[in-house]
Coordinates of C-alpha atoms in Angstrom, one line a residue:
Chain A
X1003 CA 67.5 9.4 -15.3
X1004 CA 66.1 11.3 -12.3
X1005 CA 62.5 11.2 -11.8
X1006 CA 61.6 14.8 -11.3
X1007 CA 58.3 13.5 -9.1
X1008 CA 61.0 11.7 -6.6
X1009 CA 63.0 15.3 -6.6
X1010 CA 63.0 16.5 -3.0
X1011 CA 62.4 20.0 -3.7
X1012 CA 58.9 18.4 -6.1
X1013 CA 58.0 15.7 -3.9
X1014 CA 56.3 17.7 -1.0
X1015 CA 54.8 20.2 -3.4
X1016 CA 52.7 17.1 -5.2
X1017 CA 50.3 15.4 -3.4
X1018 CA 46.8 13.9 -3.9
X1019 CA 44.7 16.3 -5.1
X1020 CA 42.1 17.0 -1.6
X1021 CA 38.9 15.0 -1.8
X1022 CA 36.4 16.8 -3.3
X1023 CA 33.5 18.1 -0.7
X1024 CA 30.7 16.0 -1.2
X1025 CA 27.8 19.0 -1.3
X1026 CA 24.6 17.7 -0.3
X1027 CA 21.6 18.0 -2.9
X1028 CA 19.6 21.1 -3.1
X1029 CA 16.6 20.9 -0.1
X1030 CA 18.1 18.0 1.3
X1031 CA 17.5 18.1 5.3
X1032 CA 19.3 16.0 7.8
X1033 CA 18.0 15.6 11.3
X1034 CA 20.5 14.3 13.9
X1035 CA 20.1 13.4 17.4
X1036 CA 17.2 15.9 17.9
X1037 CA 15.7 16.5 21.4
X1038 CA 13.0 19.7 21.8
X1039 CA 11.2 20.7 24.8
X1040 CA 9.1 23.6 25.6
X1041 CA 10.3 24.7 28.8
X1042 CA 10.7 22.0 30.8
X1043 CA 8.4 19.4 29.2
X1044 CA 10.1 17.8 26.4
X1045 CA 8.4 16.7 23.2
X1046 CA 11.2 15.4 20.7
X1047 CA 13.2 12.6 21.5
X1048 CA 16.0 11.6 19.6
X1049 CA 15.0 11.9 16.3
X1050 CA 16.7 11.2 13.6
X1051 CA 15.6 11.4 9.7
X1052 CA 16.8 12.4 6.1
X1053 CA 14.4 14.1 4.4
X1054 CA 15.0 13.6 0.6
X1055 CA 15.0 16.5 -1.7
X1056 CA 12.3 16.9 -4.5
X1057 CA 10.5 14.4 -2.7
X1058 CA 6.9 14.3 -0.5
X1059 CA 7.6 12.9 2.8
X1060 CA 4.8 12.5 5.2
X1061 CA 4.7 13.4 9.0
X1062 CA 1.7 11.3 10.5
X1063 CA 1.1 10.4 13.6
X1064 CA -1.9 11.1 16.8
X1065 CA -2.4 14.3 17.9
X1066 CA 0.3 15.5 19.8
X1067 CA 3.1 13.1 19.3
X1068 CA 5.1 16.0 17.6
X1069 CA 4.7 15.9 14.2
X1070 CA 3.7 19.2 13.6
X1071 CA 6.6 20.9 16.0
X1072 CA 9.0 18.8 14.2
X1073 CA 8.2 20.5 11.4
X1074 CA 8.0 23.8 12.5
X1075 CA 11.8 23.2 13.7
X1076 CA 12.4 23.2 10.0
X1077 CA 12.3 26.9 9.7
X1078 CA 12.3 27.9 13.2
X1079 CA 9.0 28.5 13.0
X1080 CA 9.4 27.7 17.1
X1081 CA 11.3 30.4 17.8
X1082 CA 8.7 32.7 17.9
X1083 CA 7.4 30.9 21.1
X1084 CA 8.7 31.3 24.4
X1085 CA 10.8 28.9 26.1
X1086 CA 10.2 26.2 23.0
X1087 CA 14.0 25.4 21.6
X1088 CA 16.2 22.3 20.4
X1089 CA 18.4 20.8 23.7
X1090 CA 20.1 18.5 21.2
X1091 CA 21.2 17.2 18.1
X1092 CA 21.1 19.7 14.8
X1093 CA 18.6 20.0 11.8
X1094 CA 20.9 20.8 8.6
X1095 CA 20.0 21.8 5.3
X1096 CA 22.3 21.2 2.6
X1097 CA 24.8 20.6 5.1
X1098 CA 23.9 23.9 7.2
X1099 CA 23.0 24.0 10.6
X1100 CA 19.7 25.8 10.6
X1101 CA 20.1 26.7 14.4
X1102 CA 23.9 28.2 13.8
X1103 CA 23.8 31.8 15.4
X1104 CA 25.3 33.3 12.1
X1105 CA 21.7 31.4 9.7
X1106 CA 19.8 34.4 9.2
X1107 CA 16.3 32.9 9.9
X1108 CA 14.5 35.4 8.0
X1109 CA 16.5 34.1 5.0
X1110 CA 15.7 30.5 5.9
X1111 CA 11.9 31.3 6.1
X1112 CA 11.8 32.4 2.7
X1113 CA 14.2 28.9 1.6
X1114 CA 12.0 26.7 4.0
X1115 CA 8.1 28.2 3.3
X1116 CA 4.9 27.3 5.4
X1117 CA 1.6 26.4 4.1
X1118 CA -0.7 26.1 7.5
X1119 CA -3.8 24.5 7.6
X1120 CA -6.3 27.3 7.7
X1121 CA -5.3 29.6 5.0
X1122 CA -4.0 33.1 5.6
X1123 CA -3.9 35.0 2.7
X1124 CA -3.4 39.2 3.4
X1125 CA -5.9 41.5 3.6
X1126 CA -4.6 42.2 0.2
X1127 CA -5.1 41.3 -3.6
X1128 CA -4.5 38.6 -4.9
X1129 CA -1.9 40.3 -6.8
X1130 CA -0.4 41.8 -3.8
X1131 CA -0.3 38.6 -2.0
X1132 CA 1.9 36.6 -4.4
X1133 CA 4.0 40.2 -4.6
X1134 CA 4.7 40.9 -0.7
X1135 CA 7.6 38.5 -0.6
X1136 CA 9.6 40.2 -3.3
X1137 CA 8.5 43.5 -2.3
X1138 CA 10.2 43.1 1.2
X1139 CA 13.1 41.1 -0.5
X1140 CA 14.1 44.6 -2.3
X1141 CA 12.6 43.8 -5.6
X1142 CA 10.8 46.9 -7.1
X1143 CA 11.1 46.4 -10.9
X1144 CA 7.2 46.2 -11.9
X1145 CA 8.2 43.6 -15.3
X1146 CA 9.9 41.2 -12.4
X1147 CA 6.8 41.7 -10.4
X1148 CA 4.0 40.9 -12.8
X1149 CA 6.6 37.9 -14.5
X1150 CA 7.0 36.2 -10.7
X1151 CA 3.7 36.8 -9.6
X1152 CA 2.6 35.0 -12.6
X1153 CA 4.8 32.5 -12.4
X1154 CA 3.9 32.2 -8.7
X1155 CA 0.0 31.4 -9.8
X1156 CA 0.8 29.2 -12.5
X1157 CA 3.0 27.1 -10.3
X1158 CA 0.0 26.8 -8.0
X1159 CA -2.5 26.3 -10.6
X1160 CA -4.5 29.0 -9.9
X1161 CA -3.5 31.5 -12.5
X1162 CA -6.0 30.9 -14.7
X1163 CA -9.1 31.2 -12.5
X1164 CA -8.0 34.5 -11.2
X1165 CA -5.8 36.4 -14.1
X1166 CA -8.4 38.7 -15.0
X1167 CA -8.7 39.2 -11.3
X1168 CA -5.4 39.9 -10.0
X1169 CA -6.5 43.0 -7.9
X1170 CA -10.0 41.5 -5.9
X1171 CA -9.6 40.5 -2.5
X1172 CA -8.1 37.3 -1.6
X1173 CA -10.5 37.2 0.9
X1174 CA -13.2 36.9 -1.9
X1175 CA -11.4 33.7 -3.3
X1176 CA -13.2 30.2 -2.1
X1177 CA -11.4 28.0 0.7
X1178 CA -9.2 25.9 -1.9
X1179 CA -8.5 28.9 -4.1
X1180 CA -7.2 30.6 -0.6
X1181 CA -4.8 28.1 0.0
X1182 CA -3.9 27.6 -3.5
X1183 CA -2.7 31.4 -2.5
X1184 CA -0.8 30.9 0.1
X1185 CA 1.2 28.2 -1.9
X1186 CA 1.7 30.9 -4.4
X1187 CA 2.9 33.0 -2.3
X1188 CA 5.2 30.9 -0.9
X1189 CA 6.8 30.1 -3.9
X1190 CA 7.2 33.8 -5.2
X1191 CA 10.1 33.9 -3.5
X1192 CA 12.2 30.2 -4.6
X1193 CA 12.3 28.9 -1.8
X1194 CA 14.0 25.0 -1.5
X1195 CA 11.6 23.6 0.8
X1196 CA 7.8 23.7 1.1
X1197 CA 6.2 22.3 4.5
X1198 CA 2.4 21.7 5.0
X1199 CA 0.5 21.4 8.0
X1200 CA -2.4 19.7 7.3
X1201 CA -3.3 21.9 4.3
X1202 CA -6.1 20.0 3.2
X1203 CA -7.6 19.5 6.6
X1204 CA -10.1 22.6 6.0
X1205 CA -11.2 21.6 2.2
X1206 CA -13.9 20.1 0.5
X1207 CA -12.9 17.0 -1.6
X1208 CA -12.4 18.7 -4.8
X1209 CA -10.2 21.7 -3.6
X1210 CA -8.3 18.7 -1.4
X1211 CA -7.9 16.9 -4.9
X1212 CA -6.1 20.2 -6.3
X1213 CA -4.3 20.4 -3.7
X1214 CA -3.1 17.1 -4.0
X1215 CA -2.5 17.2 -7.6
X1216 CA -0.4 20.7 -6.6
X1217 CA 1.9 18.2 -4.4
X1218 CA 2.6 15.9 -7.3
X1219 CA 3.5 18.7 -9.5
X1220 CA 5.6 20.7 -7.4
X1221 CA 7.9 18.0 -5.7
X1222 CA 9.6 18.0 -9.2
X1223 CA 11.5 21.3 -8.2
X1224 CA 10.7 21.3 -4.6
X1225 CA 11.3 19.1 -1.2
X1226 CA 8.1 19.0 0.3
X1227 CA 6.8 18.1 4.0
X1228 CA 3.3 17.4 4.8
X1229 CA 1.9 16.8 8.0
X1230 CA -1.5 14.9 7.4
X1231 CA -4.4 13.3 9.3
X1232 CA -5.4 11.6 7.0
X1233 CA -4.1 8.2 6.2
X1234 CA -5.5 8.0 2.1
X1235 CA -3.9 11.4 1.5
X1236 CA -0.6 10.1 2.9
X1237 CA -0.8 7.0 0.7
X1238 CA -1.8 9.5 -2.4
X1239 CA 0.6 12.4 -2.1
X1240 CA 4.1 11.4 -0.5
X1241 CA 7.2 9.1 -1.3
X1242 CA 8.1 8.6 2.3
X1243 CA 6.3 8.5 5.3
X1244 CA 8.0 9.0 9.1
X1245 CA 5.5 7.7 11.8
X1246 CA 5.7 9.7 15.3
X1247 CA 4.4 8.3 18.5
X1248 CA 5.0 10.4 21.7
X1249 CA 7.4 12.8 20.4
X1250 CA 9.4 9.6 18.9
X1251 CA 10.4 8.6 15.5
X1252 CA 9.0 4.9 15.4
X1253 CA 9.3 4.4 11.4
X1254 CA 10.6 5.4 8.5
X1255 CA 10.0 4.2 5.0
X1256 CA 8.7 4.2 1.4
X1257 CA 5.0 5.0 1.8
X1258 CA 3.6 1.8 -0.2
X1259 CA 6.0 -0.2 2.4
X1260 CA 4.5 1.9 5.3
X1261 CA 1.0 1.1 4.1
X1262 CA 0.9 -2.1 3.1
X1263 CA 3.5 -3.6 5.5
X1264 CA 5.2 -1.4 8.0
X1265 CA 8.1 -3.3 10.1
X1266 CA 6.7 -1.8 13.5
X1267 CA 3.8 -3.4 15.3
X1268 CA 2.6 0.3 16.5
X1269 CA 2.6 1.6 13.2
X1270 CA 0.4 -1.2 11.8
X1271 CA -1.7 -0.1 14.8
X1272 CA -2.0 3.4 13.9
X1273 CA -3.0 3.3 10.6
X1274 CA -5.4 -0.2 10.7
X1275 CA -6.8 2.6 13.4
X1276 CA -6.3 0.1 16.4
X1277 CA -5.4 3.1 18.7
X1278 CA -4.7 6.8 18.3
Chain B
X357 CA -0.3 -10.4 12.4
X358 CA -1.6 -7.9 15.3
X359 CA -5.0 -9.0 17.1
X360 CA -5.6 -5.7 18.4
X361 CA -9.0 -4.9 17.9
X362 CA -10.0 -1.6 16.0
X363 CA -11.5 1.6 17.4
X364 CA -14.3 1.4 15.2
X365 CA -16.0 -1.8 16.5
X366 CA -17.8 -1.6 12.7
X367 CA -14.9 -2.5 11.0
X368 CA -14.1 -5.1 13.0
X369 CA -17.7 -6.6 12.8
X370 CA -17.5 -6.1 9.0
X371 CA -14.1 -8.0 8.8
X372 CA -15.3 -11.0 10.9
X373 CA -18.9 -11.0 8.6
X374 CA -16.4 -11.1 5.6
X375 CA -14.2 -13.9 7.4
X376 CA -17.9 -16.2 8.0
X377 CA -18.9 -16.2 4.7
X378 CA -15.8 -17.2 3.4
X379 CA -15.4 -19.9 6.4
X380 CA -19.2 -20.8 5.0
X381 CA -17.9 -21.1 1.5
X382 CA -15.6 -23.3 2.2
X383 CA -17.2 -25.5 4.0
X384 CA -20.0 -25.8 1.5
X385 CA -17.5 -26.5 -1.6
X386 CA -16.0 -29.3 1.0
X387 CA -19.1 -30.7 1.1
X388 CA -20.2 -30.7 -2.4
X389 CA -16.8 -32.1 -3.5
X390 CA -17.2 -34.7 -1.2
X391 CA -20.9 -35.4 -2.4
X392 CA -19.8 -35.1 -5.6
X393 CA -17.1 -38.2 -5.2
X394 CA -19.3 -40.3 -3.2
X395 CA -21.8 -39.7 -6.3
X396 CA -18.9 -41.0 -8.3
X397 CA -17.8 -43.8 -6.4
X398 CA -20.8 -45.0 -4.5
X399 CA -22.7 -44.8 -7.7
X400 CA -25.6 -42.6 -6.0
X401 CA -27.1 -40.1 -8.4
X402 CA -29.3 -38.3 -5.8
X403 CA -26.0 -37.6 -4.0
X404 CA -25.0 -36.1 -7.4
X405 CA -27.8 -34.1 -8.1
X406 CA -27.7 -33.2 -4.8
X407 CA -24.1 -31.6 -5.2
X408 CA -25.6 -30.0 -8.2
X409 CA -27.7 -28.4 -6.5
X410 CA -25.3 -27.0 -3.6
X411 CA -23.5 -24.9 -6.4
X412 CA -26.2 -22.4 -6.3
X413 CA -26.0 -21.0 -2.7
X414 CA -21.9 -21.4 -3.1
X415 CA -22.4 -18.9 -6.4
X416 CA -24.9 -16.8 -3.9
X417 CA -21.8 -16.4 -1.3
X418 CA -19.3 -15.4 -3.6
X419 CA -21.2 -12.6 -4.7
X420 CA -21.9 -11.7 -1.2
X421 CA -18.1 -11.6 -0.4
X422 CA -17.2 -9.6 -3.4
X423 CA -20.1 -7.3 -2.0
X424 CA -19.1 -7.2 1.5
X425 CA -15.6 -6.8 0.6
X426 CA -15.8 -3.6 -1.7
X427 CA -18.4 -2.3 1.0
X428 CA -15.2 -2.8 3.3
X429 CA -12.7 -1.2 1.1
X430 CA -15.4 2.1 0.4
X431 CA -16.5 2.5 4.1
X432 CA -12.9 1.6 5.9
X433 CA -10.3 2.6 3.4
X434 CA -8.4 -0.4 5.1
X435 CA -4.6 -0.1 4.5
X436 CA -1.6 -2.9 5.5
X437 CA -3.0 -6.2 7.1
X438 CA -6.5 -4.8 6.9
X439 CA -6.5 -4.2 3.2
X440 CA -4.6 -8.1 2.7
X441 CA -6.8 -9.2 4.8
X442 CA -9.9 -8.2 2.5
X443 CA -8.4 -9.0 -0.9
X444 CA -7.0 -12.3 0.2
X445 CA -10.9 -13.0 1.0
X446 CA -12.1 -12.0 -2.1
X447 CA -9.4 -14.1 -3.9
X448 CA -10.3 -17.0 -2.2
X449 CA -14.0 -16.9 -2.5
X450 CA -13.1 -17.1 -6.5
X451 CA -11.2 -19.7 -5.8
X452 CA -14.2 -21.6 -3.8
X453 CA -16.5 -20.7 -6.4
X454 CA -14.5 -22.5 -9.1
X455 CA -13.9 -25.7 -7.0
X456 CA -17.5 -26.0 -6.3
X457 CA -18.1 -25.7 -10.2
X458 CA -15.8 -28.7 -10.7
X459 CA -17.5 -30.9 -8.2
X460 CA -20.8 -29.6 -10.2
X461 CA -19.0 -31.0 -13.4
X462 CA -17.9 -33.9 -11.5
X463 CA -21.2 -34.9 -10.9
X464 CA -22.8 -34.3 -14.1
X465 CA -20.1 -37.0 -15.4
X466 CA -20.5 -39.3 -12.5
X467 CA -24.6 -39.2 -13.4
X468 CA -23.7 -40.1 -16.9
X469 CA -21.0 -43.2 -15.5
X470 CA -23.9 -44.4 -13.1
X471 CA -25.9 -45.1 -16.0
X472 CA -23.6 -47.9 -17.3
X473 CA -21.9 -51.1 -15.8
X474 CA -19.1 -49.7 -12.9
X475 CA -15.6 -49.2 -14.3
X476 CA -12.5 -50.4 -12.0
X477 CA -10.9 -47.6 -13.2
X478 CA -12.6 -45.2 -11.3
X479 CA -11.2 -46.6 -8.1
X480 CA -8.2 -44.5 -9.9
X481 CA -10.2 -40.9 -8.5
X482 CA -9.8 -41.9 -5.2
X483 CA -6.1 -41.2 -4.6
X484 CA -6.3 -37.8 -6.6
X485 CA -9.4 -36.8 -4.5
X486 CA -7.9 -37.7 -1.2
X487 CA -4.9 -35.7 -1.8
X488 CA -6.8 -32.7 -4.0
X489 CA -9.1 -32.5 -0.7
X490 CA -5.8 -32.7 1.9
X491 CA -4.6 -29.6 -0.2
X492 CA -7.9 -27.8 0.7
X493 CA -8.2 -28.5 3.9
X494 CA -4.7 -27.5 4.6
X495 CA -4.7 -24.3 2.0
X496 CA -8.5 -23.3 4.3
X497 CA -7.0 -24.3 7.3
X498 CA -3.5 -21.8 7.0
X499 CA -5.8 -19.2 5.9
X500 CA -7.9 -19.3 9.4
X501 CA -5.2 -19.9 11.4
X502 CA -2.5 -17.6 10.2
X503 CA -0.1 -20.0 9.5
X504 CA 2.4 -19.0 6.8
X505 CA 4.7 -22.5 6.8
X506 CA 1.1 -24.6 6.5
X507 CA 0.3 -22.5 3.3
X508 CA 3.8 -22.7 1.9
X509 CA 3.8 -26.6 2.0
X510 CA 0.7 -26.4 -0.1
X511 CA 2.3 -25.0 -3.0
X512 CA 4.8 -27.9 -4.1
X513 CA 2.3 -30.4 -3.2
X514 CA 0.4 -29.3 -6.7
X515 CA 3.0 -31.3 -8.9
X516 CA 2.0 -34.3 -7.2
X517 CA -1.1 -33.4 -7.7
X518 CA -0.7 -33.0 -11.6
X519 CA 1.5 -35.9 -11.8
X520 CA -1.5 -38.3 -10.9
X521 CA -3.7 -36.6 -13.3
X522 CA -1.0 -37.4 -16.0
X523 CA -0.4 -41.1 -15.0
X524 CA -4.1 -41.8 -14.5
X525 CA -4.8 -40.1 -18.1
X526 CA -2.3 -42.1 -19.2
X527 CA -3.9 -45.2 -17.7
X528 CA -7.2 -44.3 -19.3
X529 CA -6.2 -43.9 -22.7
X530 CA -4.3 -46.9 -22.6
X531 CA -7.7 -48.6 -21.3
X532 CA -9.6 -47.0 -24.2
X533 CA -7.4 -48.6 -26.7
X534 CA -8.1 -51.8 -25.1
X535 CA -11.7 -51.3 -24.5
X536 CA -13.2 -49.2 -27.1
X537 CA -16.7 -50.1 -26.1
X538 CA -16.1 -48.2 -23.0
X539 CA -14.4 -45.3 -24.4
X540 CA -16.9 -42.5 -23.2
X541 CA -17.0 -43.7 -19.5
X542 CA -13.2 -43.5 -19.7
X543 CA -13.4 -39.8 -21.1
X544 CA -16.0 -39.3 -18.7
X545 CA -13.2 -40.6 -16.1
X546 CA -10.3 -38.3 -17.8
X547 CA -12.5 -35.1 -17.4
X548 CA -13.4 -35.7 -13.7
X549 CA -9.5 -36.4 -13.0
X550 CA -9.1 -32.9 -14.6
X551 CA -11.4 -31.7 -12.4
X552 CA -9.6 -33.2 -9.2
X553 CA -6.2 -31.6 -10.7
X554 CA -8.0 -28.3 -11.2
X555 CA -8.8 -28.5 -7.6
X556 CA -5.6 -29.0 -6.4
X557 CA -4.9 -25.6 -8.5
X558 CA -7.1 -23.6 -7.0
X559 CA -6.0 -25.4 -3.8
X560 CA -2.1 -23.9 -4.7
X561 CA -4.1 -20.5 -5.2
X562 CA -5.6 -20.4 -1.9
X563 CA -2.5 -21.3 -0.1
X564 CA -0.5 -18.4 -1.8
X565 CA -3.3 -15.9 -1.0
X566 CA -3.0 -16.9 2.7
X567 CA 0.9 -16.2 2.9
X568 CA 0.3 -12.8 1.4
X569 CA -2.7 -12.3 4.0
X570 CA -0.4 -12.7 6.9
X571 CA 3.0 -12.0 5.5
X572 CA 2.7 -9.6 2.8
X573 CA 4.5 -11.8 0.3
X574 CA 4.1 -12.4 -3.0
X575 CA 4.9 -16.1 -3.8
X576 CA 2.8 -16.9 -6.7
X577 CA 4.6 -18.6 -9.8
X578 CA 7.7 -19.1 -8.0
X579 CA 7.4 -22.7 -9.0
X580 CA 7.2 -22.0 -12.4
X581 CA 10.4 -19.3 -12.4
X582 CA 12.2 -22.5 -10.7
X583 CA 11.7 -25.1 -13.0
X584 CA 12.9 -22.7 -16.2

């Protein structure tokens, strides 16, 4: 009896089914290889670092070892200055270059959203704030509106301090309630990844401690970067913490390993505050 | 461990006033242990009460440590070696304390053997002592210096520790039958033996606090784990 699978004319039709594609998680980021320079001077230098999805990782490091242009690589934030571009290595989320000529950036603003460290809310409502994303993303249906906007406040826990006051100012809201705004707005329009730069750094302590307990909450459905001064609220909010010195990567780990016994010598430095 | 010295020179000031007292501490329950023997075996009550009387200022430090070391943790926020550095102090100062309570206890039963005819059998401290104290030294002496293999050969030195106290309890309760008239001096004996073993415990503690201090590891009740 013939084996039909050994038949010539079968045999080259059946093979192995192909591998399936391994798709990276939702608001996972890979950074390869990456060099960045303004100009001439260059301020990133070979870094490389996965960035977990629904995760805090924390960027720390002294002032201008480039943690916070790191960041704004994310969503190309740098593009809107002069001269300032990657000269190698990619940035990829879920497998995607970010810097690919056919990414439409303004689509990867609204997956990668910015929190900056002074607040920024429009000259608009509060309702209006939260609303301007969708607006300009073609949404006009005023149920969808008030549902996301709602949503978009709740997520930020700051729905129920202003729902009977959709339409004041945010301008009239306190510092903490501003930037409990901004994350709103943000997240009106699903994005993947949230980054923070310093978003505390203008608070008092208790708007910093909603903040904080914002973080927690939200790395459940989102990958989250911070950038942060401050040591404690490093060890508080984030998973993992990457250590920058002079536009390098020096470490990468688990925060409580970071914190209570980072591999590198210069790490220990920084945070024990022996230089910076 | 790095030696770099911190920007803030406060912090730095704070952690070596932290280091002092517990450098102090030690000293003070080396001192009153050793009083507290010589009490014992010299027969010399005024050398007991005055190891009594050391346990005060020794009670004084530790509650100065566990001051000084909170005030450390609120005003620095210390993270990594720092923060190690700070609880392993703390730790250790409890430790201290308690040793310094058992020479007090050894004392109070030395008093009570110097009122009766010497026993040979206390010559059966000595050995105990001699190695409880070698544990000390070395558990305070890997602590100062940083030395992680010094502190690790503490920890197994404990069973030989406990394995005196067992033979010489033995040795006394074997005596008792034979010499009921003696019977509390030999209790009196078995409790201060406890007391050298306890030492040699707190001894082991010390040790495993200095490990973690310089190399952030953990290796408390590992002999236990083994011998199950």
């Amino acid at each position: 009896m013939v084996n039909i699978l050994e038949m010539p004319e079968i045999a080259h039709t059946v093979h192995e089914p192909a591998p399936i594609a391994e798709t990276p998680p939702l608001g996972m980021i890979e950074i390869k290889q990456v060099d960045f320079a303004y100009g001439n001077h260059q301020v990133l230098h070979d870094v490389n670092l996965s960035i977990p999805p629904r995760a805090v990782t924390a960027f720390i490091g002294p002032s201008g070892c480039g943690k916070t242009t790191l960041l704004r690589c994310l969503n190309r934030m740098n593009d809107l200055i002069d001269g300032a571009h990657i000269t190698r290595g990619s940035i990829r989320i879920e497998g995607v270059d970010i810097n690919e000529p056919t990414v439409d950036v303004v689509d990867l603003r609204r997956r990668v959203g910015m929190v900056f460290q002074k607040s920024n809310p429009f000259p608009k409502s509060i309702y209006d704030n939260v609303a301007y994303g969708l607006r300009i993303a073609g949404v006009t249906k005023r149920t969808a509106i008030d549902e996301a906007v709602e949503k978009s406040l709740r997520s930020a826990a700051l729905w129920d301090e202003v729902k009977d006051r959709l339409h004041v100012s945010g301008y009239g809201l306190s510092g903490g309630q501003q930037q409990r705004l901004c994350i709103a707005r943000a997240l009106a329009v699903e994005p993947e990844i949230v980054l923070m730069d310093e978003p505390c750094s203008a608070l008092d302590p208790i708007a910093t401690a909603k903040v904080e307990e914002l973080i927690r909450q939200l790395k459940a459905q989102y990958t989250i970067v911070i950038v942060t001064h401050n040591m404690q609220q490093a060890g508080r909010c984030s998973d993992r913490t990457a250590f920058f010195y002079l536009g390098r990567l020096i470490e990468v780990d688990d925060t409580a390993k970071i914190f209570s016994n980072p591999s590198q010598r210069q790490t220990e430095e920084y945070i024990t505050g022996r230089f910076g | 461990m790095t030696n770099e010295k911190h920007i803030l020179a406060t912090f730095d000031e704070a952690l070596a006033s932290l280091r002092d007292s517990v450098l102090l501490m030690s000293s003070l329950t080396e001192r009153s242990l050793d009083r507290a023997i010589t009490g014992l075996l010299k027969r010399d009550d005024d050398m007991c009460a005055i190891a009594i009387a050391d346990d005060e200022e020794i009670d004084q430090l530790e509650k100065q440590v566990d001051k000084d070391g909170i005030d450390l943790l609120l005003r620095f926020q210390p993270v990594a070696s720092d923060l190690r550095r700070v609880v392993s102090a703390m730790k250790l100062s409890s430790n201290l304390e308690r040793m310094a309570d058992q020479a007090t206890n050894i004392a109070r039963r030395a008093r009570k053997l110097n009122q009766h005819p010497p026993l040979p059998e206390t010559e059966l401290i000595r050995p105990m002592y001699l190695h409880a104290m070698a544990m000390f030294k070395d558990a305070i002496d890997a602590y100062v210096r940083a030395d992680v293999d010094l502190a690790r050969s503490v920890v197994p030195r404990d069973e030989g520790l406990d394995e005196l106290n067992r033979t010489t309890g033995r040795r006394l309760i074997e005596r008792m039958a034979e010499d009921p008239s003696q019977l509390r001096g030999y209790l009196n004996l078995i409790f201060i033996s406890r007391c050298l073993e306890r030492v040699g415990d707190h001894a082991t503690n010390m040790a495993e606090d200095a490990v973690y201090a310089v190399a952030a590891e953990d290796i408390r009740h590992q002999h236990l784990a083994a011998s199950r």
